[in-house]
Short mmCIF file of N, CA and C in Angstrom, two decimals:
data_model
loop_
_atom_site.label_atom_id
_atom_site.label_comp_id
_atom_site.label_asym_id
_atom_site.label_seq_id
_atom_site.Cartn_x
_atom_site.Cartn_y
_atom_site.Cartn_z
N MET A 1 -48.80 8.77 21.08
CA MET A 1 -48.95 9.81 19.60
C MET A 1 -47.59 10.22 19.39
N ILE A 2 -46.92 10.36 20.65
CA ILE A 2 -45.25 11.09 20.45
C ILE A 2 -44.70 9.96 20.21
N ARG A 3 -44.74 8.69 20.51
CA ARG A 3 -44.18 7.48 19.84
C ARG A 3 -44.33 7.46 18.44
N ILE A 4 -45.44 7.86 17.65
CA ILE A 4 -45.76 7.49 16.36
C ILE A 4 -44.77 8.87 15.78
N TYR A 5 -44.25 9.88 16.68
CA TYR A 5 -43.86 10.97 15.72
C TYR A 5 -42.26 10.56 16.01
N LEU A 6 -41.77 10.03 17.03
CA LEU A 6 -40.53 9.86 16.74
C LEU A 6 -40.20 8.08 15.71
N ILE A 7 -41.21 7.45 15.91
CA ILE A 7 -40.79 6.44 14.42
C ILE A 7 -40.45 7.27 13.21
N ILE A 8 -41.62 7.91 12.69
CA ILE A 8 -41.52 8.77 11.59
C ILE A 8 -40.36 9.69 11.98
N LEU A 9 -39.83 10.19 12.49
CA LEU A 9 -38.63 11.05 12.31
C LEU A 9 -37.44 10.02 12.30
N LEU A 10 -37.55 8.86 13.13
CA LEU A 10 -36.49 7.83 12.57
C LEU A 10 -36.30 7.20 11.43
N GLY A 11 -37.35 7.25 10.89
CA GLY A 11 -37.67 6.84 9.34
C GLY A 11 -36.83 7.52 8.67
N VAL A 12 -37.35 8.74 8.95
CA VAL A 12 -36.95 10.08 7.85
C VAL A 12 -35.35 9.90 8.13
N ILE A 13 -34.47 9.73 9.11
CA ILE A 13 -33.59 10.01 9.51
C ILE A 13 -32.89 9.02 9.00
N VAL A 14 -33.13 7.83 8.78
CA VAL A 14 -32.67 6.75 8.17
C VAL A 14 -32.74 7.03 7.04
N TYR A 15 -33.44 6.99 6.06
CA TYR A 15 -33.94 7.33 4.86
C TYR A 15 -32.68 8.42 4.46
N PHE A 16 -32.93 9.26 5.05
CA PHE A 16 -32.01 10.74 4.35
C PHE A 16 -30.13 9.80 4.31
N GLY A 17 -30.44 9.14 5.42
CA GLY A 17 -28.76 8.72 5.70
C GLY A 17 -28.24 7.46 4.76
N PHE A 18 -29.54 7.03 4.67
CA PHE A 18 -29.05 5.74 3.78
C PHE A 18 -28.72 6.64 2.36
N ARG A 19 -29.68 7.28 1.93
CA ARG A 19 -29.42 7.84 -0.01
C ARG A 19 -27.84 8.51 0.27
N SER A 20 -27.64 9.47 1.49
CA SER A 20 -26.01 9.97 1.58
C SER A 20 -25.15 8.79 1.22
N PHE A 21 -25.28 7.86 2.31
CA PHE A 21 -24.43 6.82 2.14
C PHE A 21 -24.19 6.13 1.10
N LEU A 22 -25.26 5.72 0.30
CA LEU A 22 -24.86 5.67 -1.26
C LEU A 22 -24.15 6.49 -2.03
N LYS A 23 -24.37 7.97 -1.87
CA LYS A 23 -24.08 8.58 -3.16
C LYS A 23 -22.07 9.45 -2.44
N ALA A 24 -22.13 8.95 -1.46
CA ALA A 24 -20.53 9.25 -0.69
C ALA A 24 -19.39 8.42 -1.47
N SER A 25 -18.58 8.95 -1.39
CA SER A 25 -17.16 8.43 -1.78
C SER A 25 -16.71 7.60 -1.10
N PRO A 26 -15.71 6.59 -1.24
CA PRO A 26 -14.90 5.79 -0.28
C PRO A 26 -14.35 6.41 1.16
N SER A 27 -13.68 7.61 0.66
CA SER A 27 -12.62 8.13 1.64
C SER A 27 -13.55 8.63 2.69
N VAL A 28 -15.04 9.60 2.12
CA VAL A 28 -16.01 9.66 3.27
C VAL A 28 -16.85 8.82 4.05
N LEU A 29 -16.68 7.65 3.03
CA LEU A 29 -17.24 6.59 3.79
C LEU A 29 -16.63 6.23 5.31
N ALA A 30 -15.36 5.80 4.98
CA ALA A 30 -14.42 5.56 5.85
C ALA A 30 -13.84 6.45 6.83
N LYS A 31 -13.85 7.64 6.72
CA LYS A 31 -14.31 9.01 7.97
C LYS A 31 -15.89 8.46 8.45
N TYR A 32 -16.80 8.09 7.93
CA TYR A 32 -17.69 8.46 8.75
C TYR A 32 -17.70 6.89 9.59
N SER A 33 -17.28 5.64 8.81
CA SER A 33 -17.20 4.45 9.27
C SER A 33 -16.48 4.69 10.62
N ARG A 34 -15.23 5.36 10.95
CA ARG A 34 -14.82 5.51 12.19
C ARG A 34 -15.27 6.20 12.95
N THR A 35 -16.10 7.56 13.02
CA THR A 35 -16.23 8.13 13.76
C THR A 35 -17.66 7.54 14.27
N ALA A 36 -18.59 6.78 13.41
CA ALA A 36 -19.61 5.57 14.10
C ALA A 36 -18.82 4.51 14.97
N LEU A 37 -17.85 4.24 14.76
CA LEU A 37 -17.33 3.03 15.45
C LEU A 37 -17.24 3.78 16.80
N ILE A 38 -16.58 4.75 16.83
CA ILE A 38 -16.05 5.45 17.95
C ILE A 38 -17.25 5.91 19.16
N TRP A 39 -18.22 6.23 18.39
CA TRP A 39 -19.39 6.47 18.98
C TRP A 39 -20.22 5.60 19.88
N LEU A 40 -19.98 3.79 18.66
CA LEU A 40 -20.90 2.90 19.13
C LEU A 40 -19.86 2.26 20.41
N ILE A 41 -18.71 2.64 20.38
CA ILE A 41 -17.88 1.92 21.53
C ILE A 41 -18.11 2.90 22.93
N GLY A 42 -18.40 3.61 22.44
CA GLY A 42 -19.00 5.18 23.68
C GLY A 42 -20.40 4.73 24.23
N VAL A 43 -21.30 4.88 23.56
CA VAL A 43 -22.43 3.93 23.88
C VAL A 43 -22.34 2.90 24.49
N VAL A 44 -21.95 1.97 23.86
CA VAL A 44 -21.81 0.60 24.62
C VAL A 44 -20.96 0.59 26.07
N PHE A 45 -20.07 1.36 25.74
CA PHE A 45 -19.38 1.52 27.35
C PHE A 45 -20.17 1.98 28.36
N VAL A 46 -20.92 3.45 28.02
CA VAL A 46 -21.59 3.97 28.89
C VAL A 46 -22.96 3.05 29.29
N PHE A 47 -23.54 2.30 28.61
CA PHE A 47 -24.39 1.68 28.69
C PHE A 47 -23.84 0.52 29.83
N LEU A 48 -23.04 -0.56 29.41
CA LEU A 48 -22.57 -1.25 30.62
C LEU A 48 -22.23 -0.64 31.91
N ALA A 49 -21.68 0.78 31.55
CA ALA A 49 -21.19 1.36 32.88
C ALA A 49 -22.68 1.38 34.03
N ALA A 50 -23.31 1.78 32.81
CA ALA A 50 -24.92 2.17 33.79
C ALA A 50 -25.88 1.18 33.91
N THR A 51 -25.57 0.27 33.66
CA THR A 51 -26.25 -1.59 33.96
C THR A 51 -25.69 -2.15 34.89
N GLY A 52 -24.05 -1.90 34.91
CA GLY A 52 -23.60 -2.23 36.07
C GLY A 52 -22.53 -3.71 35.77
N LYS A 53 -22.61 -3.85 34.47
CA LYS A 53 -21.94 -4.88 33.84
C LYS A 53 -20.68 -4.78 33.08
N LEU A 54 -19.89 -3.29 33.42
CA LEU A 54 -18.73 -3.15 33.49
C LEU A 54 -17.70 -4.23 33.73
N ASN A 55 -18.09 -4.71 35.16
CA ASN A 55 -17.00 -5.36 35.41
C ASN A 55 -16.48 -6.81 34.62
N GLY A 56 -17.60 -7.26 33.83
CA GLY A 56 -17.31 -8.68 33.30
C GLY A 56 -16.19 -8.29 32.02
N ILE A 57 -16.75 -7.13 31.10
CA ILE A 57 -15.45 -6.42 30.70
C ILE A 57 -14.28 -6.57 30.71
N PHE A 58 -14.04 -5.70 32.27
CA PHE A 58 -13.12 -5.63 32.91
C PHE A 58 -12.06 -7.07 33.15
N ALA A 59 -12.77 -7.90 33.26
CA ALA A 59 -12.36 -9.31 33.59
C ALA A 59 -11.82 -9.77 32.61
N LEU A 60 -12.58 -9.59 31.61
CA LEU A 60 -12.22 -9.74 30.11
C LEU A 60 -10.66 -9.28 29.43
N VAL A 61 -10.52 -8.10 30.19
CA VAL A 61 -9.36 -7.38 29.21
C VAL A 61 -8.36 -8.11 30.27
N GLY A 62 -8.21 -8.14 31.30
CA GLY A 62 -7.48 -9.11 32.46
C GLY A 62 -7.20 -10.07 32.34
N LEU A 63 -8.12 -11.10 31.37
CA LEU A 63 -7.81 -12.12 31.16
C LEU A 63 -6.98 -12.29 29.48
N ALA A 64 -7.28 -11.13 28.90
CA ALA A 64 -6.61 -11.04 27.50
C ALA A 64 -4.93 -10.64 27.92
N ILE A 65 -4.92 -9.94 28.63
CA ILE A 65 -3.48 -9.25 29.43
C ILE A 65 -2.82 -10.58 29.75
N ALA A 66 -3.30 -11.21 30.82
CA ALA A 66 -2.50 -12.39 31.30
C ALA A 66 -2.30 -13.23 30.13
N PHE A 67 -3.21 -13.59 29.60
CA PHE A 67 -2.77 -14.47 27.99
C PHE A 67 -1.77 -14.22 27.41
N ILE A 68 -1.65 -12.89 27.38
CA ILE A 68 -0.89 -12.44 26.08
C ILE A 68 0.84 -12.41 26.57
N LEU A 69 0.67 -11.88 28.43
CA LEU A 69 2.19 -12.25 28.87
C LEU A 69 2.36 -13.77 28.90
N ARG A 70 1.34 -14.55 29.10
CA ARG A 70 2.46 -16.05 29.24
C ARG A 70 2.77 -16.38 27.60
N ALA A 71 1.60 -16.39 26.68
CA ALA A 71 2.21 -16.07 25.58
C ALA A 71 3.66 -15.48 24.84
N ILE A 72 4.06 -14.53 25.44
CA ILE A 72 5.42 -13.98 24.89
C ILE A 72 6.44 -15.38 24.59
N PRO A 73 6.84 -15.53 26.05
CA PRO A 73 8.26 -16.30 25.97
C PRO A 73 7.88 -17.32 25.23
N LEU A 74 6.79 -17.98 25.01
CA LEU A 74 6.37 -19.01 23.67
C LEU A 74 6.75 -18.62 22.60
N LEU A 75 6.13 -17.27 21.96
CA LEU A 75 6.57 -16.70 20.67
C LEU A 75 7.59 -16.51 20.87
N LEU A 76 8.73 -15.69 21.57
CA LEU A 76 10.18 -15.82 21.08
C LEU A 76 10.90 -16.76 21.25
N ASN A 77 10.83 -17.74 21.79
CA ASN A 77 11.29 -18.83 21.67
C ASN A 77 11.11 -19.31 19.92
N TYR A 78 10.02 -19.48 19.38
CA TYR A 78 9.50 -19.63 17.75
C TYR A 78 9.99 -18.36 16.63
N ALA A 79 10.42 -17.36 17.80
CA ALA A 79 10.71 -16.26 16.78
C ALA A 79 11.38 -16.68 14.99
N PRO A 80 12.71 -17.27 15.47
CA PRO A 80 13.33 -17.17 14.11
C PRO A 80 12.23 -17.97 13.17
N SER A 81 12.00 -19.21 13.53
CA SER A 81 11.07 -20.11 12.67
C SER A 81 10.16 -19.30 12.46
N ILE A 82 9.25 -18.14 12.86
CA ILE A 82 8.25 -17.38 12.76
C ILE A 82 8.83 -16.36 11.89
N GLN A 83 10.02 -15.62 11.51
CA GLN A 83 10.55 -14.76 10.77
C GLN A 83 10.50 -15.43 9.72
N LYS A 84 11.33 -16.80 9.19
CA LYS A 84 11.69 -17.27 7.96
C LYS A 84 10.42 -17.44 7.73
N LEU A 85 9.27 -17.73 8.08
CA LEU A 85 8.01 -18.26 7.73
C LEU A 85 7.48 -16.65 6.88
N TRP A 86 7.61 -15.71 7.81
CA TRP A 86 6.97 -14.34 7.30
C TRP A 86 7.97 -14.09 5.79
N GLN A 87 9.32 -13.90 6.38
CA GLN A 87 10.01 -13.85 4.70
C GLN A 87 9.47 -14.64 3.55
N HIS A 88 9.33 -15.77 3.79
CA HIS A 88 9.13 -16.66 2.84
C HIS A 88 7.71 -16.04 2.16
N TYR A 89 6.78 -16.11 3.27
CA TYR A 89 5.44 -15.54 2.32
C TYR A 89 4.91 -14.19 2.28
N SER A 90 6.11 -13.35 2.54
CA SER A 90 6.05 -11.82 2.15
C SER A 90 6.27 -11.57 0.84
N GLY A 91 7.60 -12.55 0.59
CA GLY A 91 8.39 -12.48 -0.65
C GLY A 91 9.47 -11.73 -0.91
N ALA A 92 9.65 -11.58 0.51
CA ALA A 92 11.38 -10.98 0.96
C ALA A 92 12.71 -11.88 -0.01
N GLN A 93 12.44 -13.36 -0.10
CA GLN A 93 13.18 -13.53 -1.01
C GLN A 93 12.94 -13.05 -2.25
N GLN A 94 14.23 -12.58 -2.70
CA GLN A 94 13.51 -11.89 -4.51
C GLN A 94 14.32 -12.78 -5.36
N SER A 95 13.98 -12.99 -6.70
CA SER A 95 14.40 -13.41 -7.57
C SER A 95 15.65 -13.00 -8.19
N SER A 96 16.74 -13.01 -9.27
CA SER A 96 17.38 -12.59 -9.38
C SER A 96 17.58 -11.34 -10.76
N SER A 97 16.19 -11.87 -11.03
CA SER A 97 15.73 -10.97 -12.41
C SER A 97 15.31 -9.48 -11.26
N GLN A 98 14.86 -9.74 -10.54
CA GLN A 98 13.95 -8.79 -8.88
C GLN A 98 15.29 -7.64 -8.76
N ARG A 99 16.52 -8.36 -8.64
CA ARG A 99 17.82 -7.95 -7.94
C ARG A 99 18.21 -6.99 -8.81
N GLN A 100 18.45 -7.56 -10.38
CA GLN A 100 19.14 -7.29 -11.20
C GLN A 100 17.71 -5.65 -11.80
N ASN A 101 16.74 -5.96 -11.66
CA ASN A 101 15.95 -4.39 -11.93
C ASN A 101 16.32 -3.34 -10.81
N GLU A 102 16.61 -3.79 -9.53
CA GLU A 102 16.75 -3.04 -8.58
C GLU A 102 18.01 -2.37 -8.70
N ALA A 103 19.08 -3.40 -9.15
CA ALA A 103 20.52 -2.48 -9.47
C ALA A 103 20.15 -1.69 -10.76
N SER A 104 19.47 -2.08 -11.64
CA SER A 104 19.19 -0.91 -12.68
C SER A 104 18.85 -0.02 -12.27
N ALA A 105 17.45 0.30 -11.05
CA ALA A 105 17.03 1.12 -11.00
C ALA A 105 18.29 2.26 -9.98
N LYS A 106 19.01 1.55 -9.82
CA LYS A 106 20.17 2.56 -8.88
C LYS A 106 21.09 3.09 -9.64
N GLY A 107 21.08 2.69 -10.79
CA GLY A 107 21.86 3.73 -11.67
C GLY A 107 23.23 2.70 -12.14
N LYS A 108 22.95 1.51 -11.83
CA LYS A 108 24.08 0.15 -12.34
C LYS A 108 23.17 -0.50 -13.43
N MET A 109 24.24 -0.12 -14.78
CA MET A 109 23.60 -0.97 -15.97
C MET A 109 24.75 -1.91 -16.52
N SER A 110 24.45 -2.90 -16.79
CA SER A 110 25.97 -3.50 -17.29
C SER A 110 25.89 -3.02 -18.95
N VAL A 111 26.82 -3.63 -19.98
CA VAL A 111 26.89 -2.93 -21.28
C VAL A 111 25.67 -3.92 -22.19
N GLU A 112 25.22 -4.84 -21.84
CA GLU A 112 24.59 -5.82 -22.46
C GLU A 112 23.17 -4.79 -22.37
N GLU A 113 22.96 -4.61 -21.24
CA GLU A 113 21.32 -3.87 -20.90
C GLU A 113 21.84 -2.25 -21.65
N ALA A 114 22.54 -1.95 -21.54
CA ALA A 114 22.89 -0.80 -22.20
C ALA A 114 22.63 -0.53 -23.94
N TYR A 115 23.34 -2.17 -24.29
CA TYR A 115 22.70 -1.81 -26.03
C TYR A 115 21.04 -2.43 -25.91
N GLU A 116 20.67 -3.31 -24.96
CA GLU A 116 19.15 -3.60 -24.94
C GLU A 116 18.32 -2.52 -25.03
N VAL A 117 18.75 -1.60 -24.11
CA VAL A 117 17.83 -0.37 -23.79
C VAL A 117 17.82 0.50 -24.91
N LEU A 118 18.95 0.26 -25.60
CA LEU A 118 18.85 1.54 -27.31
C LEU A 118 18.43 0.96 -28.30
N GLY A 119 18.58 -0.75 -28.10
CA GLY A 119 17.94 -1.30 -29.21
C GLY A 119 19.21 -1.60 -30.13
N LEU A 120 20.21 -1.91 -30.01
CA LEU A 120 21.98 -2.06 -30.78
C LEU A 120 21.69 -3.50 -29.80
N LYS A 121 22.53 -3.96 -31.47
CA LYS A 121 23.50 -4.97 -31.02
C LYS A 121 24.55 -4.79 -30.52
N PRO A 122 25.46 -5.69 -29.89
CA PRO A 122 27.00 -5.07 -29.15
C PRO A 122 27.98 -5.40 -30.11
N GLY A 123 28.59 -4.06 -30.38
CA GLY A 123 29.69 -3.61 -31.23
C GLY A 123 29.13 -2.68 -31.71
N ALA A 124 28.22 -1.96 -31.73
CA ALA A 124 27.98 -0.98 -32.61
C ALA A 124 28.43 0.48 -32.38
N SER A 125 28.94 0.96 -33.46
CA SER A 125 29.89 2.12 -33.68
C SER A 125 29.23 3.38 -33.01
N GLU A 126 30.22 3.98 -32.62
CA GLU A 126 29.62 5.52 -31.71
C GLU A 126 28.44 6.35 -32.21
N GLU A 127 28.54 6.12 -33.44
CA GLU A 127 27.94 7.09 -34.37
C GLU A 127 25.88 6.32 -34.26
N GLU A 128 26.17 5.22 -34.43
CA GLU A 128 24.95 4.14 -34.17
C GLU A 128 24.50 4.41 -32.90
N ILE A 129 25.35 4.57 -31.78
CA ILE A 129 24.61 4.61 -30.22
C ILE A 129 23.73 6.42 -30.31
N ILE A 130 24.61 7.14 -30.98
CA ILE A 130 24.29 8.31 -31.28
C ILE A 130 23.25 8.83 -31.54
N ALA A 131 22.77 7.86 -32.84
CA ALA A 131 21.74 7.87 -33.38
C ALA A 131 20.43 7.36 -32.71
N ALA A 132 20.48 6.56 -32.15
CA ALA A 132 19.89 5.26 -31.42
C ALA A 132 19.32 6.17 -30.35
N HIS A 133 20.23 6.92 -29.75
CA HIS A 133 20.02 7.82 -28.55
C HIS A 133 18.76 8.93 -29.11
N ARG A 134 19.18 9.35 -29.79
CA ARG A 134 18.52 10.65 -30.19
C ARG A 134 17.44 10.32 -30.69
N LYS A 135 17.13 9.70 -31.56
CA LYS A 135 15.54 8.46 -31.82
C LYS A 135 14.75 8.53 -31.06
N LEU A 136 15.50 7.79 -29.95
CA LEU A 136 14.93 7.31 -28.72
C LEU A 136 14.13 8.66 -27.57
N MET A 137 15.30 9.39 -27.50
CA MET A 137 14.87 10.53 -26.88
C MET A 137 14.05 11.76 -27.51
N GLN A 138 13.78 11.22 -28.79
CA GLN A 138 12.43 12.39 -29.40
C GLN A 138 11.15 11.62 -29.02
N LYS A 139 11.60 10.28 -28.92
CA LYS A 139 9.97 10.00 -28.54
C LYS A 139 9.60 9.80 -27.10
N ILE A 140 10.79 9.86 -26.21
CA ILE A 140 10.60 9.19 -24.69
C ILE A 140 10.43 10.72 -24.01
N HIS A 141 11.18 11.71 -24.57
CA HIS A 141 11.60 13.16 -23.85
C HIS A 141 10.41 13.56 -22.74
N PRO A 142 10.74 13.73 -21.77
CA PRO A 142 9.82 14.42 -20.29
C PRO A 142 9.12 15.42 -20.43
N ASP A 143 9.86 16.42 -21.82
CA ASP A 143 8.94 17.47 -22.02
C ASP A 143 7.94 17.12 -23.31
N ARG A 144 7.96 16.26 -23.82
CA ARG A 144 6.77 15.66 -24.83
C ARG A 144 5.66 14.62 -24.11
N GLY A 145 5.93 14.77 -23.01
CA GLY A 145 5.18 13.57 -22.20
C GLY A 145 5.61 12.41 -22.29
N GLY A 146 6.79 12.20 -22.26
CA GLY A 146 7.27 10.68 -21.88
C GLY A 146 7.71 10.99 -20.19
N SER A 147 8.47 9.77 -20.21
CA SER A 147 8.42 9.38 -18.51
C SER A 147 10.52 9.74 -18.44
N ASP A 148 9.92 10.36 -17.07
CA ASP A 148 11.48 11.00 -16.47
C ASP A 148 12.28 9.50 -16.20
N TYR A 149 11.73 8.57 -15.88
CA TYR A 149 12.70 7.35 -15.66
C TYR A 149 13.25 6.83 -16.77
N LEU A 150 12.23 6.83 -17.83
CA LEU A 150 12.55 6.11 -19.12
C LEU A 150 14.11 7.00 -19.87
N ALA A 151 13.73 8.17 -19.78
CA ALA A 151 14.73 9.02 -20.16
C ALA A 151 16.12 8.63 -19.28
N ALA A 152 16.09 8.30 -18.11
CA ALA A 152 17.09 8.83 -17.53
C ALA A 152 17.73 7.18 -17.94
N LYS A 153 17.29 6.66 -18.29
CA LYS A 153 17.65 4.76 -18.57
C LYS A 153 18.59 5.21 -19.88
N ILE A 154 17.37 5.55 -20.80
CA ILE A 154 18.26 5.68 -22.41
C ILE A 154 19.88 6.68 -21.88
N ASN A 155 19.67 7.93 -21.36
CA ASN A 155 20.69 8.40 -21.13
C ASN A 155 22.41 7.73 -20.34
N LEU A 156 21.63 6.96 -19.39
CA LEU A 156 22.83 6.19 -18.68
C LEU A 156 23.36 5.08 -19.94
N ALA A 157 22.30 4.34 -20.60
CA ALA A 157 23.08 3.73 -21.61
C ALA A 157 23.95 4.02 -22.39
N LYS A 158 23.45 5.11 -22.79
CA LYS A 158 24.60 6.38 -23.96
C LYS A 158 25.73 6.20 -23.19
N LYS A 159 25.62 6.77 -22.25
CA LYS A 159 26.60 7.16 -21.08
C LYS A 159 27.80 6.14 -20.90
N ILE A 160 27.17 4.84 -20.67
CA ILE A 160 27.89 3.45 -20.74
C ILE A 160 28.70 3.26 -21.42
N LEU A 161 28.15 3.18 -22.63
CA LEU A 161 28.33 2.81 -24.25
C LEU A 161 29.24 3.50 -24.79
N LEU A 162 29.24 5.09 -24.46
CA LEU A 162 30.46 6.10 -25.16
C LEU A 162 31.70 5.99 -23.79
N ASN A 163 31.34 5.59 -22.70
CA ASN A 163 32.59 5.63 -21.91
C ASN A 163 33.40 4.31 -21.72
N LYS A 164 33.04 3.28 -22.38
CA LYS A 164 33.45 1.94 -22.35
C LYS A 164 34.89 2.12 -21.98
#
């Protein structure tokens, strides 16, 4: 009789747990998953210790450590090749346009880029530069919901063109 009550209790716990699992946010699920994994590892460890099968786990850990220690010199021998492959596939080699964009982000802007940012043709007069700057800043200013980054770019373009 008590087994039936335990099975019913387990069913109720599983039901409410599953309902809360479906309603939870991903961050909460990640937190609960980590906690559940730690508990599961602990329970398995205690079970293996209680049944006397923990020696097999320690043997596997020792085998893994020995394998890793023997593999390290081999990996170090091929380290330059592995590093080149890593750089190739991780995108460490940047195209010239990416490098140019990085230079622009650091405050280095060419005169051609400055004309392009302000929407002017090369050789524009000082009045045209100021008018284009004012027009763009009215649209892009951070106080009006615009971007700080774009406002800085526009200001830098004006500064570069007026201080030739």
